[in-house]
XYZ file of C-alpha atoms in Angstrom:
495
model
C 67.481 129.703 98.883
C 68.770 130.293 102.529
C 66.893 128.779 104.861
C 69.294 129.918 108.572
C 72.241 131.529 110.273
C 73.319 130.735 113.340
C 74.334 132.209 115.613
C 73.389 135.474 116.352
C 76.116 137.816 117.976
C 74.603 137.595 120.950
C 75.225 133.960 121.285
C 78.231 134.064 119.486
C 79.612 135.998 122.429
C 77.999 133.942 125.050
C 79.950 131.151 123.075
C 83.596 132.516 122.902
C 83.351 132.089 127.165
C 83.131 128.666 127.612
C 84.281 126.965 123.839
C 87.827 127.789 121.886
C 86.104 127.081 118.643
C 82.522 128.276 117.515
C 81.010 127.243 114.328
C 79.176 130.446 112.316
C 77.297 129.114 109.622
C 74.503 129.595 106.927
C 72.070 126.525 105.886
C 70.823 126.629 102.581
C 68.161 123.894 100.463
C 70.374 121.950 98.231
C 68.315 119.530 96.093
C 69.886 120.408 93.363
C 73.175 120.291 94.371
C 75.210 116.938 95.221
C 78.698 116.492 97.115
C 81.017 115.952 93.854
C 79.520 118.626 92.264
C 80.095 121.512 95.069
C 83.896 119.750 95.095
C 84.549 120.719 91.684
C 84.524 124.127 92.918
C 86.559 123.827 95.831
C 88.763 121.024 94.550
C 92.026 123.286 93.045
C 91.157 126.175 95.353
C 93.120 124.914 98.489
C 96.217 122.412 98.484
C 94.582 120.794 101.321
C 91.020 119.147 100.390
C 88.562 116.821 101.483
C 85.702 115.069 100.769
C 84.141 111.890 102.997
C 80.944 110.771 101.972
C 79.177 107.267 102.010
C 77.657 105.824 99.042
C 75.425 103.281 100.476
C 73.601 102.722 103.493
C 70.487 103.859 105.476
C 70.302 107.239 107.527
C 73.011 105.866 110.611
C 75.520 105.689 107.554
C 74.768 107.552 104.292
C 73.289 111.171 106.239
C 76.082 113.584 106.084
C 78.545 114.234 103.297
C 82.198 116.554 104.589
C 83.916 118.775 102.583
C 86.694 120.510 103.798
C 87.628 123.366 101.738
C 90.873 124.825 103.268
C 92.886 124.122 106.577
C 93.703 126.266 109.424
C 96.275 123.896 110.272
C 98.417 121.012 109.133
C 99.544 118.101 111.035
C 102.306 115.461 110.144
C 103.914 112.791 111.784
C 107.730 111.866 110.821
C 109.693 109.131 111.964
C 111.070 111.505 114.603
C 108.703 114.239 115.291
C 104.893 116.043 114.291
C 105.087 118.731 112.325
C 102.506 121.551 112.229
C 102.473 123.819 110.029
C 100.047 126.856 110.440
C 100.182 129.571 108.080
C 103.637 130.165 107.463
C 104.730 129.510 110.907
C 105.885 125.969 111.165
C 106.554 123.969 114.266
C 108.969 120.514 114.988
C 107.737 118.654 118.395
C 110.077 115.154 118.689
C 107.325 112.532 119.714
C 110.061 110.145 121.258
C 108.620 107.339 120.302
C 104.531 108.237 121.068
C 103.279 110.694 118.296
C 99.380 110.124 119.030
C 100.547 112.127 122.435
C 101.494 114.915 120.432
C 98.620 115.034 118.490
C 96.298 114.885 121.865
C 98.706 117.397 123.163
C 97.677 119.472 119.706
C 93.829 118.931 120.284
C 93.535 119.234 123.644
C 92.860 123.126 123.921
C 90.074 122.906 121.622
C 86.736 123.092 123.087
C 84.010 122.840 120.522
C 80.569 125.174 120.953
C 77.396 123.101 121.091
C 75.395 124.255 118.866
C 71.542 122.326 118.432
C 71.206 120.709 114.429
C 74.892 120.161 113.735
C 75.455 116.583 113.827
C 78.468 114.517 114.893
C 81.501 115.883 112.892
C 82.063 119.679 112.925
C 85.924 119.779 113.045
C 88.758 118.273 113.976
C 91.839 116.422 112.599
C 91.135 114.620 108.978
C 93.395 112.683 107.550
C 95.114 109.100 107.030
C 97.740 107.205 109.680
C 100.028 104.810 107.441
C 100.009 101.413 108.153
C 103.608 101.429 109.558
C 102.524 103.597 112.752
C 101.817 100.169 114.105
C 106.041 100.302 114.847
C 105.163 103.368 117.156
C 102.607 101.024 119.302
C 104.068 97.411 118.949
C 108.013 98.263 118.228
C 108.694 94.669 117.639
C 107.037 95.485 114.249
C 109.593 97.238 112.167
C 108.825 100.833 109.982
C 110.155 100.287 106.532
C 108.857 103.425 105.498
C 111.462 105.927 104.368
C 112.406 108.737 106.908
C 111.164 111.135 104.161
C 107.625 110.070 104.066
C 104.500 110.801 106.271
C 103.366 108.884 108.925
C 100.273 110.774 109.331
C 99.639 113.833 107.121
C 95.556 115.592 108.855
C 94.307 119.055 108.230
C 92.487 121.016 110.379
C 90.004 122.713 108.777
C 88.836 126.002 109.215
C 86.061 125.894 106.640
C 83.212 122.936 106.213
C 80.569 122.079 104.123
C 78.068 119.318 105.507
C 75.482 117.687 103.147
C 72.268 116.422 104.610
C 71.481 113.996 101.849
C 67.967 113.382 103.796
C 67.090 116.711 104.217
C 68.541 117.796 101.304
C 70.506 121.054 102.711
C 73.893 122.321 102.625
C 74.908 123.718 105.911
C 78.463 126.111 105.275
C 80.667 126.217 108.322
C 82.885 129.040 109.371
C 85.371 127.856 112.467
C 86.043 131.002 114.830
C 89.203 129.712 117.256
C 88.828 132.248 119.707
C 92.382 132.548 120.560
C 92.579 134.469 117.180
C 91.200 137.906 118.124
C 87.950 139.662 120.477
C 84.771 137.545 119.695
C 83.226 140.497 117.899
C 86.161 140.998 115.309
C 86.190 136.786 115.149
C 82.384 136.552 114.232
C 82.763 139.481 111.624
C 85.213 137.097 110.271
C 83.356 134.280 110.136
C 80.146 135.686 108.580
C 82.164 137.517 105.760
C 83.724 133.747 105.122
C 80.353 131.927 104.795
C 79.408 134.962 102.828
C 82.086 134.207 100.606
C 81.407 130.250 100.145
C 78.258 131.027 99.468
C 79.272 132.983 96.374
C 81.224 130.604 95.389
C 78.736 127.893 95.092
C 76.488 130.533 93.806
C 78.768 129.533 90.718
C 77.733 127.654 87.946
C 79.705 124.078 88.247
C 81.436 121.974 86.092
C 79.977 118.973 86.706
C 81.056 117.195 83.437
C 82.871 113.995 83.872
C 86.355 114.824 82.060
C 87.696 112.495 79.640
C 91.565 112.154 80.487
C 93.617 114.192 77.920
C 95.849 111.620 78.350
C 94.635 107.978 79.402
C 95.911 106.522 82.008
C 96.628 103.007 81.668
C 95.956 100.751 84.133
C 97.888 100.073 87.061
C 100.328 96.768 86.808
C 101.697 94.724 89.323
C 105.300 95.859 90.639
C 106.558 92.043 90.621
C 105.779 88.983 88.403
C 103.369 86.408 89.777
C 105.681 84.077 91.197
C 107.022 87.165 93.984
C 103.775 86.803 95.144
C 103.261 82.905 95.305
C 106.765 82.476 96.582
C 105.271 85.183 99.894
C 102.062 82.972 100.420
C 104.380 80.313 100.185
C 106.835 81.450 103.112
C 102.980 82.397 105.036
C 101.623 78.718 104.805
C 105.321 77.549 106.468
C 105.180 79.681 108.635
C 100.613 78.542 109.494
C 102.395 74.815 109.326
C 104.978 75.761 111.361
C 102.582 76.630 114.267
C 103.705 80.320 114.103
C 100.713 82.212 112.720
C 97.368 81.106 112.128
C 96.276 83.436 109.275
C 98.468 86.726 107.337
C 97.635 89.076 104.884
C 99.739 89.494 102.291
C 99.951 92.188 99.849
C 101.183 93.763 96.957
C 101.648 96.694 94.583
C 100.321 97.835 91.434
C 101.706 101.305 90.140
C 100.737 103.306 86.811
C 100.074 106.696 85.717
C 97.657 108.870 87.544
C 94.553 110.708 85.446
C 94.979 114.562 84.988
C 91.560 115.112 87.047
C 91.623 113.231 90.137
C 88.130 114.829 90.657
C 86.866 112.836 88.033
C 89.144 109.746 89.368
C 86.843 109.929 91.783
C 84.229 110.268 90.539
C 84.663 107.258 88.598
C 85.499 105.508 91.355
C 82.150 106.015 93.266
C 80.452 105.015 91.067
C 82.511 101.966 90.092
C 82.824 101.039 93.454
C 80.197 102.506 96.198
C 81.247 102.065 99.652
C 79.827 102.879 103.121
C 83.327 104.924 103.346
C 84.416 107.022 100.272
C 87.063 109.790 99.740
C 89.233 112.313 98.603
C 92.230 113.553 100.491
C 93.558 115.744 98.752
C 97.002 117.397 101.060
C 100.236 118.470 100.267
C 101.806 115.662 100.180
C 99.672 112.735 98.482
C 96.487 112.202 97.337
C 93.949 109.365 98.200
C 91.061 108.586 96.716
C 89.258 105.675 98.209
C 85.742 103.143 98.039
C 86.189 101.551 101.587
C 83.256 98.934 103.031
C 84.982 98.580 106.678
C 84.907 100.651 109.730
C 88.104 99.954 111.622
C 86.916 102.350 114.652
C 84.759 104.751 115.772
C 84.161 106.606 118.793
C 80.485 108.316 119.550
C 80.621 109.822 122.740
C 81.470 106.868 125.169
C 80.608 104.518 123.300
C 82.982 102.671 120.686
C 82.300 100.143 117.388
C 83.918 97.587 115.844
C 83.305 95.952 112.397
C 85.046 93.436 110.779
C 83.876 92.223 107.459
C 85.316 89.274 106.057
C 83.742 86.342 104.098
C 82.868 87.618 100.667
C 80.620 86.341 97.321
C 79.819 87.682 94.090
C 76.819 89.442 94.285
C 74.267 87.493 92.081
C 72.566 88.340 88.483
C 69.482 87.824 89.590
C 67.335 87.804 93.173
C 67.647 83.596 93.320
C 71.294 83.524 92.520
C 71.899 86.338 95.429
C 70.215 84.087 97.641
C 71.875 81.394 96.691
C 75.521 83.122 97.293
C 74.419 84.556 100.141
C 73.599 80.903 101.798
C 76.729 79.544 100.421
C 78.586 82.668 102.416
C 77.099 81.592 105.777
C 77.722 78.309 105.016
C 81.410 78.063 104.121
C 83.024 76.296 106.974
C 86.192 78.394 106.454
C 85.390 81.799 105.913
C 82.657 81.351 108.899
C 85.718 80.983 111.191
C 88.298 82.906 109.615
C 85.249 85.700 110.697
C 85.379 84.733 113.894
C 88.994 84.506 114.565
C 88.330 88.665 113.891
C 85.150 88.932 115.514
C 87.494 87.744 118.904
C 90.719 90.217 118.149
C 87.628 93.188 117.822
C 86.544 92.019 121.425
C 90.163 91.598 122.655
C 91.266 95.021 121.845
C 87.992 96.861 122.372
C 88.269 95.171 126.063
C 91.734 96.647 126.881
C 90.025 100.125 127.254
C 86.253 99.158 127.584
C 84.408 99.664 131.054
C 84.208 95.501 132.128
C 81.290 93.542 131.352
C 80.110 96.317 128.384
C 81.702 94.529 125.192
C 78.894 92.866 123.387
C 78.901 91.213 119.561
C 75.142 93.192 118.649
C 75.714 91.601 115.084
C 77.336 88.567 114.097
C 78.195 87.177 111.209
C 74.919 89.126 108.659
C 75.251 89.409 105.068
C 75.941 93.309 103.760
C 75.137 93.684 100.796
C 77.605 95.597 98.108
C 76.992 96.812 94.535
C 79.293 94.791 93.187
C 79.977 91.991 96.539
C 78.260 90.722 99.646
C 80.244 90.090 102.933
C 79.812 88.470 106.182
C 79.720 90.824 108.541
C 79.718 91.740 112.842
C 79.242 94.361 115.077
C 80.949 94.743 118.179
C 80.076 97.819 120.542
C 82.024 98.806 124.094
C 81.474 101.480 126.212
C 84.975 103.056 127.414
C 86.349 103.298 130.307
C 86.803 107.417 131.312
C 90.307 107.697 131.492
C 91.004 106.530 128.239
C 89.845 108.765 124.723
C 89.667 108.370 121.602
C 93.590 108.099 120.943
C 93.550 105.435 123.404
C 90.834 103.844 121.269
C 92.741 103.879 118.334
C 96.325 102.762 119.662
C 94.340 99.280 121.123
C 92.337 98.974 117.755
C 95.126 99.527 115.151
C 95.558 98.215 112.178
C 93.076 96.329 111.681
C 93.069 92.630 112.076
C 91.390 91.840 108.534
C 94.639 93.298 106.873
C 96.970 92.131 108.959
C 96.363 88.303 110.596
C 96.593 86.499 114.027
C 97.740 86.348 116.112
C 98.111 90.203 115.909
C 102.230 91.155 116.460
C 103.230 87.984 115.066
C 101.614 88.414 111.535
C 102.859 91.791 111.345
C 106.458 91.058 112.109
C 106.112 87.870 109.204
C 104.753 90.840 106.760
C 107.466 93.281 107.246
C 109.492 90.260 106.734
C 108.011 89.142 103.057
C 107.018 92.466 101.748
C 109.736 94.072 100.211
C 107.690 97.453 99.565
C 106.401 99.919 102.401
C 102.534 99.449 102.394
C 102.132 103.231 103.450
C 98.780 104.176 103.562
C 97.422 101.235 102.784
C 95.747 98.864 105.868
C 96.523 102.248 107.266
C 92.911 104.015 108.448
C 91.197 107.253 106.971
C 88.924 109.536 109.432
C 88.952 111.889 112.166
C 89.504 112.902 115.113
C 86.617 115.833 116.141
C 87.052 118.653 118.472
C 84.219 117.240 120.763
C 86.392 114.228 121.272
C 84.659 111.867 118.779
C 86.295 109.846 116.293
C 85.423 107.495 113.053
C 88.103 105.825 111.028
C 87.651 103.208 108.157
C 89.842 101.081 107.161
C 92.104 102.299 104.052
C 91.639 99.626 101.241
C 90.426 100.398 97.950
C 92.475 103.187 97.703
C 94.796 105.159 94.818
C 97.708 107.064 96.067
C 98.529 109.607 93.749
C 102.193 111.441 93.840
C 104.193 112.637 91.083
C 102.111 111.908 88.731
C 102.208 108.130 89.845
C 99.496 106.495 91.114
C 99.957 102.914 93.326
C 97.761 101.122 95.184
C 97.829 97.977 96.929
C 95.867 94.584 97.307
C 96.206 91.176 99.768
C 94.501 88.058 100.397
C 94.157 86.439 103.379
C 96.314 83.562 103.579
C 95.528 80.165 105.587
C 96.908 77.144 105.784
C 95.177 75.258 102.867
C 95.380 78.263 100.567
C 95.858 77.788 96.873
C 98.688 80.705 95.821
C 97.478 81.017 92.353
C 94.014 81.447 93.274
C 95.173 83.866 96.742
C 97.521 85.925 93.445
C 94.029 86.315 90.926
C 92.463 87.767 94.571
C 94.724 90.348 94.938
C 94.814 91.513 90.977
C 91.055 90.963 91.215
C 90.643 93.405 94.047
C 92.556 96.002 92.259
C 90.367 95.764 88.954
C 87.931 98.004 90.675
C 90.289 101.315 89.751
C 91.108 99.852 86.324
C 87.880 100.132 85.723
C 87.590 103.557 86.983
C 90.487 104.653 84.650
C 88.651 103.060 81.779
C 85.380 104.989 82.270
C 87.747 108.279 82.116
C 89.055 107.290 78.657
C 87.754 109.404 75.522
C 85.168 107.450 73.876
C 84.102 107.551 69.804
C 80.812 109.902 69.197
C 78.080 107.485 68.738
């Protein structure tokens, strides 16, 4: 049911005088659709597709889901340059050790027309940064990624489908870029694109959770347990020597990928619902993840960090749940680690914030998820006018919860001990919007699929009294959520 179309022709012409990106759209009633049912219609239609959604949380976190169905352009960061692909045109720009400056320059020409009623994201750069991107912010930390591997991959979408999960509506947007032609021709092309997307939506969706034709085995650790426990002992030695206080060490799990990645996303979404759920398909790889943790967010001029540290399982009963929450709140070790990360977050925001605006608005609040509960804090600040989203990102990347403290020394030790690059793990997934906003989560609980192979990593925060065998089991348990998702895709006999 069509509810609205926008803007009118004369309004489009007026927007074209001041803006360089103009959304043209239609709003329909979508009470029989879900973001996943729509994803099934578009996932195979383009090499660049994404779905960003939230399966838990209230209106503030989970109201909108964003589906990008095709790319106007792609941006890939390598060790020495940034590659911009638009149609058949490819441009390589040396970044001279400052890739964020190139991304900022790419975004600078774009100004988004302000249309009433649209959510905070209506286009921009959508993708991920690998953990090794830190090398360009702190050169003491080596870049262990091979030169052919991307340090970041981004999509600039030209069409978006935006679900309002409260109002049960779907907004179909085609983005008109004024550099492409005259306003009337652009408006005609954009409305035609919207109509094409509406026609695709009118077709039935294949929503069956398809069992894998070739069931994938659970991802297995790349190394024997002794390799990881040796790393833990090495970290503890550094701690006892006074080099660091804490360090997050990780290991890789590898296995064959299932043939249907949308079904894997659906299974992961069911097994491990989280505030940040993403299906990110680019030409380099596909990321399927369910992250609980904001890395950094910018809304207007207000920045937000939400460190998570400290975990307990959910109780089988309400009484057991309260008992586990009380245990978490009273655990001195968990509290000390969490406060260390809060201090780190305050310091990182302070680099770009207006003096006196850094505030801890929530401190060590227990947040409950489907299978676990965490200690969560919320830190906000108003950033200085001379800084933008890229400065804010650089000031806080990577998250302290995936590195350690002191942060730089911990990352140097990670580079020494881990014998394979992290890639997307410990990096960030999210977007820089055309209007200057930003939202990135920490890339954890994420499968990276390349060339038929599924890789994921899991880590553990090591402190002075950590038990190596316990920390090894912790990483295995974290990786088990993906194994449970894969299990759902196995064919089952008829009852």
